[in-house]
Tab-separated table of C-alpha atoms in Angstrom:
chain	number	residue	atom	x	y	z
A	1	MET	CA	33.700	109.128	-24.356
A	2	GLU	CA	33.877	106.245	-21.854
A	3	VAL	CA	34.881	108.632	-19.069
A	4	MET	CA	31.975	110.918	-19.944
A	5	LYS	CA	29.515	107.998	-19.734
A	6	LYS	CA	30.864	107.045	-16.308
A	7	ASN	CA	30.546	110.641	-15.113
A	8	ILE	CA	26.947	110.805	-16.340
A	9	VAL	CA	26.087	107.534	-14.566
A	10	LEU	CA	27.779	108.757	-11.384
A	11	PHE	CA	25.847	112.044	-11.574
A	12	PHE	CA	22.482	110.253	-11.759
A	13	VAL	CA	23.428	107.865	-8.937
A	14	ILE	CA	24.305	110.833	-6.698
A	15	LEU	CA	21.103	112.605	-7.748
A	16	PHE	CA	19.043	109.497	-6.891
A	17	LEU	CA	20.705	109.113	-3.480
A	18	PHE	CA	20.216	112.799	-2.703
A	19	HIS	CA	16.538	112.564	-3.652
A	20	SER	CA	16.072	109.447	-1.489
A	21	TYR	CA	17.741	111.226	1.427
A	22	GLN	CA	15.413	114.213	1.020
A	23	VAL	CA	12.343	111.941	0.890
A	24	ILE	CA	13.356	110.165	4.102
A	25	HIS	CA	13.976	113.503	5.835
A	26	ALA	CA	10.552	114.765	4.756
A	27	GLN	CA	8.876	111.609	6.068
A	28	GLU	CA	10.570	111.834	9.458
A	29	MET	CA	9.757	115.539	9.783
A	30	LYS	CA	6.103	114.583	9.297
A	31	SER	CA	6.447	112.157	12.206
A	32	PHE	CA	7.581	114.941	14.535
A	33	THR	CA	4.891	117.261	13.177
A	34	LYS	CA	2.334	114.627	14.166
A	35	LEU	CA	3.846	114.379	17.636
A	36	SER	CA	3.549	118.159	17.999
A	37	GLU	CA	-0.090	118.040	16.869
A	38	MET	CA	-0.843	115.277	19.380
A	39	LYS	CA	0.879	117.314	22.104
A	40	HIS	CA	-1.291	120.317	21.169
A	41	ALA	CA	-4.438	118.180	21.418
A	42	MET	CA	-3.402	117.044	24.905
A	43	ASP	CA	-2.684	120.621	25.955
A	44	GLN	CA	-6.218	121.606	24.950
A	45	SER	CA	-7.609	118.884	27.235
A	46	ASN	CA	-5.284	119.737	30.153
A	47	ILE	CA	-3.408	116.443	29.839
A	48	ASP	CA	0.145	116.409	31.176
A	49	VAL	CA	2.471	114.634	28.720
A	50	LYS	CA	4.562	111.952	30.412
A	51	ASN	CA	6.347	110.370	27.444
A	52	TRP	CA	6.498	110.172	23.665
A	53	SER	CA	7.920	107.581	21.310
A	54	LEU	CA	8.895	106.942	17.711
A	55	TYR	CA	9.130	103.504	16.153
A	56	THR	CA	10.606	102.996	12.679
A	57	LYS	CA	10.730	99.585	11.035
A	58	GLY	CA	11.709	98.269	7.634
A	59	SER	CA	13.276	95.455	5.657
A	60	ILE	CA	16.919	95.961	4.713
A	61	GLY	CA	17.118	93.164	2.174
A	62	PHE	CA	18.353	89.574	1.924
A	63	VAL	CA	21.772	88.069	2.632
A	64	ASN	CA	23.018	84.704	1.442
A	65	ASP	CA	24.220	83.344	4.765
A	66	VAL	CA	25.268	84.074	8.337
A	67	ASN	CA	28.426	85.828	7.171
A	68	GLY	CA	26.290	88.261	5.166
A	69	TYR	CA	24.209	88.964	8.260
A	70	ARG	CA	27.330	89.534	10.333
A	71	GLN	CA	28.572	92.038	7.770
A	72	LYS	CA	25.298	93.979	8.006
A	73	ALA	CA	25.504	93.840	11.792
A	74	ALA	CA	29.065	95.196	11.697
A	75	LEU	CA	28.037	98.046	9.382
A	76	LEU	CA	25.179	98.949	11.723
A	77	ARG	CA	27.454	98.926	14.766
A	78	ASN	CA	29.909	101.223	12.993
A	79	ALA	CA	27.150	103.631	11.931
A	80	ALA	CA	25.425	103.699	15.330
A	81	GLU	CA	28.036	105.194	17.611
A	82	GLY	CA	27.520	105.130	21.355
A	83	PHE	CA	25.148	102.141	21.422
A	84	LYS	CA	25.760	99.218	23.793
A	85	TRP	CA	25.124	95.920	22.007
A	86	SER	CA	23.901	92.479	22.976
A	87	GLY	CA	23.078	89.498	20.767
A	88	LEU	CA	20.825	86.450	20.663
A	89	ASN	CA	21.310	83.724	18.059
A	90	THR	CA	19.174	80.579	17.651
A	91	ASN	CA	18.658	77.990	14.955
A	92	GLU	CA	15.649	79.965	13.713
A	93	HIS	CA	16.866	83.553	13.714
A	94	PHE	CA	19.659	85.958	14.610
A	95	LYS	CA	19.239	89.203	16.524
A	96	ILE	CA	21.392	92.001	17.904
A	97	THR	CA	20.111	94.911	19.978
A	98	GLY	CA	21.811	98.202	20.695
A	99	VAL	CA	20.734	100.703	23.365
A	100	ARG	CA	21.799	104.296	23.901
A	101	ILE	CA	20.595	106.737	26.561
A	102	SER	CA	21.020	110.489	26.113
A	103	ALA	CA	23.318	112.464	28.390
A	104	SER	CA	20.281	113.996	30.117
A	105	GLY	CA	18.747	110.544	30.607
A	106	HIS	CA	15.470	111.686	29.072
A	107	ILE	CA	15.709	109.888	25.703
A	108	LYS	CA	16.365	106.185	25.176
A	109	GLU	CA	17.096	104.744	21.731
A	110	ARG	CA	16.989	101.094	20.742
A	111	LEU	CA	18.160	99.448	17.509
A	112	THR	CA	17.245	95.829	16.739
A	113	LEU	CA	18.534	93.930	13.710
A	114	VAL	CA	16.884	90.564	13.044
A	115	ALA	CA	17.571	87.927	10.386
A	116	TYR	CA	15.423	84.869	9.683
A	117	PRO	CA	15.336	82.164	6.964
A	118	GLN	CA	13.215	82.974	3.931
A	119	LYS	CA	13.349	81.553	0.395
A	120	GLY	CA	16.690	79.881	0.979
A	121	LYS	CA	18.318	83.086	2.225
A	122	LEU	CA	18.235	85.266	5.327
A	123	ALA	CA	15.800	88.175	5.358
A	124	THR	CA	17.050	91.095	7.462
A	125	TYR	CA	14.755	93.467	9.333
A	126	LEU	CA	15.583	96.589	11.330
A	127	VAL	CA	13.641	98.364	14.078
A	128	TYR	CA	14.681	101.757	15.465
A	129	ALA	CA	12.757	102.982	18.499
A	130	ALA	CA	13.171	106.141	20.562
A	131	LYS	CA	11.322	107.076	23.730
A	132	GLY	CA	11.445	110.416	25.515
A	133	LYS	CA	10.328	111.463	29.001
A	134	GLY	CA	8.097	114.518	29.434
A	135	TRP	CA	8.016	117.205	26.759
A	136	ASN	CA	10.859	119.653	26.423
A	137	LYS	CA	10.187	121.462	23.131
A	138	VAL	CA	13.816	122.406	22.453
A	139	GLN	CA	15.033	118.920	23.319
A	140	VAL	CA	12.434	117.286	21.073
A	141	GLN	CA	13.271	119.571	18.154
A	142	GLN	CA	16.975	118.865	18.505
A	143	PHE	CA	16.382	115.131	18.627
A	144	ALA	CA	14.091	115.417	15.586
A	145	ARG	CA	17.000	116.470	13.410
A	146	MET	CA	19.199	113.659	14.731
A	147	TYR	CA	16.442	111.103	14.281
A	148	GLN	CA	16.038	112.066	10.614
A	149	ASP	CA	19.749	111.613	9.977
A	150	ARG	CA	19.830	108.252	11.742
A	151	VAL	CA	16.857	106.810	9.863
A	152	ALA	CA	18.433	107.933	6.581
A	153	THR	CA	21.679	106.223	7.641
A	154	TYR	CA	20.359	102.993	9.147
A	155	PHE	CA	17.625	102.103	6.635
A	156	GLU	CA	18.530	101.179	3.073
A	157	GLY	CA	15.003	101.059	1.649
A	158	LYS	CA	11.404	101.848	2.502
A	159	SER	CA	10.490	102.149	6.173
A	160	SER	CA	7.401	102.946	8.248
A	161	THR	CA	7.341	105.213	11.289
A	162	PHE	CA	4.820	105.113	14.144
A	163	SER	CA	4.390	108.059	16.532
A	164	CYS	CA	2.902	107.854	20.013
A	165	ILE	CA	2.375	110.181	22.978
A	166	SER	CA	1.043	109.436	26.474
A	167	GLY	CA	-0.126	111.644	29.287
A	168	ILE	CA	-2.043	111.897	32.533
A	169	HIS	CA	-5.127	113.899	33.496
A	170	ASN	CA	-4.926	114.358	37.258
A	171	GLY	CA	-8.320	115.946	37.835
A	172	THR	CA	-11.836	114.827	37.110
A	173	MET	CA	-12.618	114.887	33.409
A	174	ASP	CA	-15.555	117.088	32.473
A	175	PHE	CA	-17.038	114.348	30.296
A	176	GLY	CA	-17.115	110.550	30.260
A	177	LEU	CA	-14.184	108.641	28.815
A	178	TYR	CA	-15.924	108.025	25.496
A	179	LYS	CA	-16.906	111.668	24.992
A	180	GLN	CA	-13.390	112.717	25.942
A	181	ALA	CA	-11.955	110.332	23.315
A	182	LEU	CA	-14.379	111.692	20.714
A	183	GLY	CA	-13.347	115.234	21.626
A	184	LEU	CA	-9.686	114.413	21.084
A	185	MET	CA	-10.552	112.687	17.810
A	186	THR	CA	-12.363	115.724	16.426
A	187	THR	CA	-9.277	117.919	16.983
A	188	PHE	CA	-7.701	115.880	14.160
A	189	SER	CA	-10.838	116.132	11.965
A	190	ALA	CA	-11.010	112.337	12.142
A	191	VAL	CA	-13.920	109.915	11.809
A	192	PRO	CA	-14.202	106.706	13.892
A	193	VAL	CA	-13.522	103.330	12.261
A	194	GLU	CA	-13.553	100.928	15.222
A	195	GLN	CA	-14.150	101.414	18.926
A	196	LEU	CA	-14.084	99.584	22.229
A	197	LYS	CA	-16.046	100.899	25.208
A	198	GLU	CA	-15.729	99.580	28.758
A	199	GLU	CA	-16.455	101.128	32.130
A	200	THR	CA	-12.883	102.185	32.796
A	201	PHE	CA	-11.328	101.936	29.336
A	202	VAL	CA	-12.108	103.338	25.880
A	203	SER	CA	-10.247	102.866	22.604
A	204	ILE	CA	-11.109	104.488	19.269
A	205	SER	CA	-9.480	103.787	15.917
A	206	ALA	CA	-10.094	106.568	13.410
A	207	TYR	CA	-9.108	108.010	10.061
A	208	THR	CA	-8.115	111.578	9.240
A	209	GLU	CA	-7.389	112.957	5.779
A	210	HIS	CA	-5.008	115.379	7.466
A	211	TRP	CA	-2.294	112.663	7.475
A	212	ASP	CA	-1.178	110.756	4.384
A	213	GLU	CA	-0.073	107.480	5.957
A	214	LYS	CA	-2.648	104.804	6.779
A	215	ILE	CA	-3.094	101.100	7.425
A	216	ASN	CA	-5.987	98.915	6.312
A	217	THR	CA	-8.171	97.034	8.790
A	218	ALA	CA	-10.922	94.502	8.170
A	219	HIS	CA	-13.321	97.428	7.889
A	220	LYS	CA	-11.677	100.629	6.619
A	221	ALA	CA	-8.394	102.503	6.507
A	222	MET	CA	-7.180	104.049	9.765
A	223	ASN	CA	-4.281	106.263	10.826
A	224	LEU	CA	-5.157	107.412	14.352
A	225	GLN	CA	-5.767	105.609	17.624
A	226	ILE	CA	-6.840	107.057	20.965
A	227	ALA	CA	-7.020	105.164	24.267
A	228	ILE	CA	-8.192	106.443	27.651
A	229	ARG	CA	-8.050	104.448	30.881
A	230	ASN	CA	-9.510	105.498	34.227
A	231	GLN	CA	-7.320	104.273	37.078
A	232	GLY	CA	-10.018	104.143	39.754
A	233	MET	CA	-11.860	106.418	42.176
A	234	GLY	CA	-9.878	109.575	42.760
A	235	GLY	CA	-7.098	108.202	40.573
A	236	GLN	CA	-5.502	109.505	37.434
A	237	THR	CA	-6.740	109.091	33.885
A	238	ALA	CA	-4.168	107.836	31.379
A	239	VAL	CA	-4.448	109.057	27.785
A	240	THR	CA	-2.509	107.674	24.804
A	241	ILE	CA	-2.614	108.864	21.185
A	242	GLY	CA	-0.814	107.093	18.351
A	243	THR	CA	-0.512	107.154	14.580
A	244	PRO	CA	-1.281	105.077	12.659
A	245	ILE	CA	-1.709	102.795	15.704
A	246	ILE	CA	-0.598	102.845	19.322
A	247	THR	CA	2.631	100.892	19.686
A	248	SER	CA	3.130	101.287	23.439
A	249	GLU	CA	1.206	99.622	26.207
A	250	TYR	CA	-1.587	101.553	27.847
């Protein structure tokens, strides 16, 4: 009877872990679907994609002391093969960073594990960022599968993923920057929430029901950001799209 109880408990633990793994995979696939949709929107506006990025962050729990943090750091190093690591420790917090560049040189990954004092313990926080050059569809799809596996491996609990894509319009845009930003926004069936308009720069924060994830601002919920910067007479026009917000500089 005791053995049967243990087997039943083990079965439900495995079932729970399998379900969690499937949920994480589904979430990360959505992130790449969003990237593809943003790429499609840029294609429609004749914008040449220069780079794309993914940024996943999440808490990975508390540890009692520095030794507990070092154990988590060691586990991360073992799980993340091929990364080159560096560390920075102060009286206030501890941090290690690992970097890996793909064989082609087109994709750069960065893992950052941070620990800081909170409630008498050390809170640990993990950030996983990946940035790719250009847009090679096959390469992006292949990395998508690897990215899903890595997020499922590195993060123990709930995490949030931000997607971003940037490109350049080399010619003269048919409309002003603001109208161009509105045009991009409507391809996502989004409505504006906040906006900033300057002579050479426009930024629009918007909300679309097409995507589930969102963040709350002082005004309303948002899950899409578009920024367009004109780089001068005869120069290029830089376009950046991000969800739920832009995480890269523009």
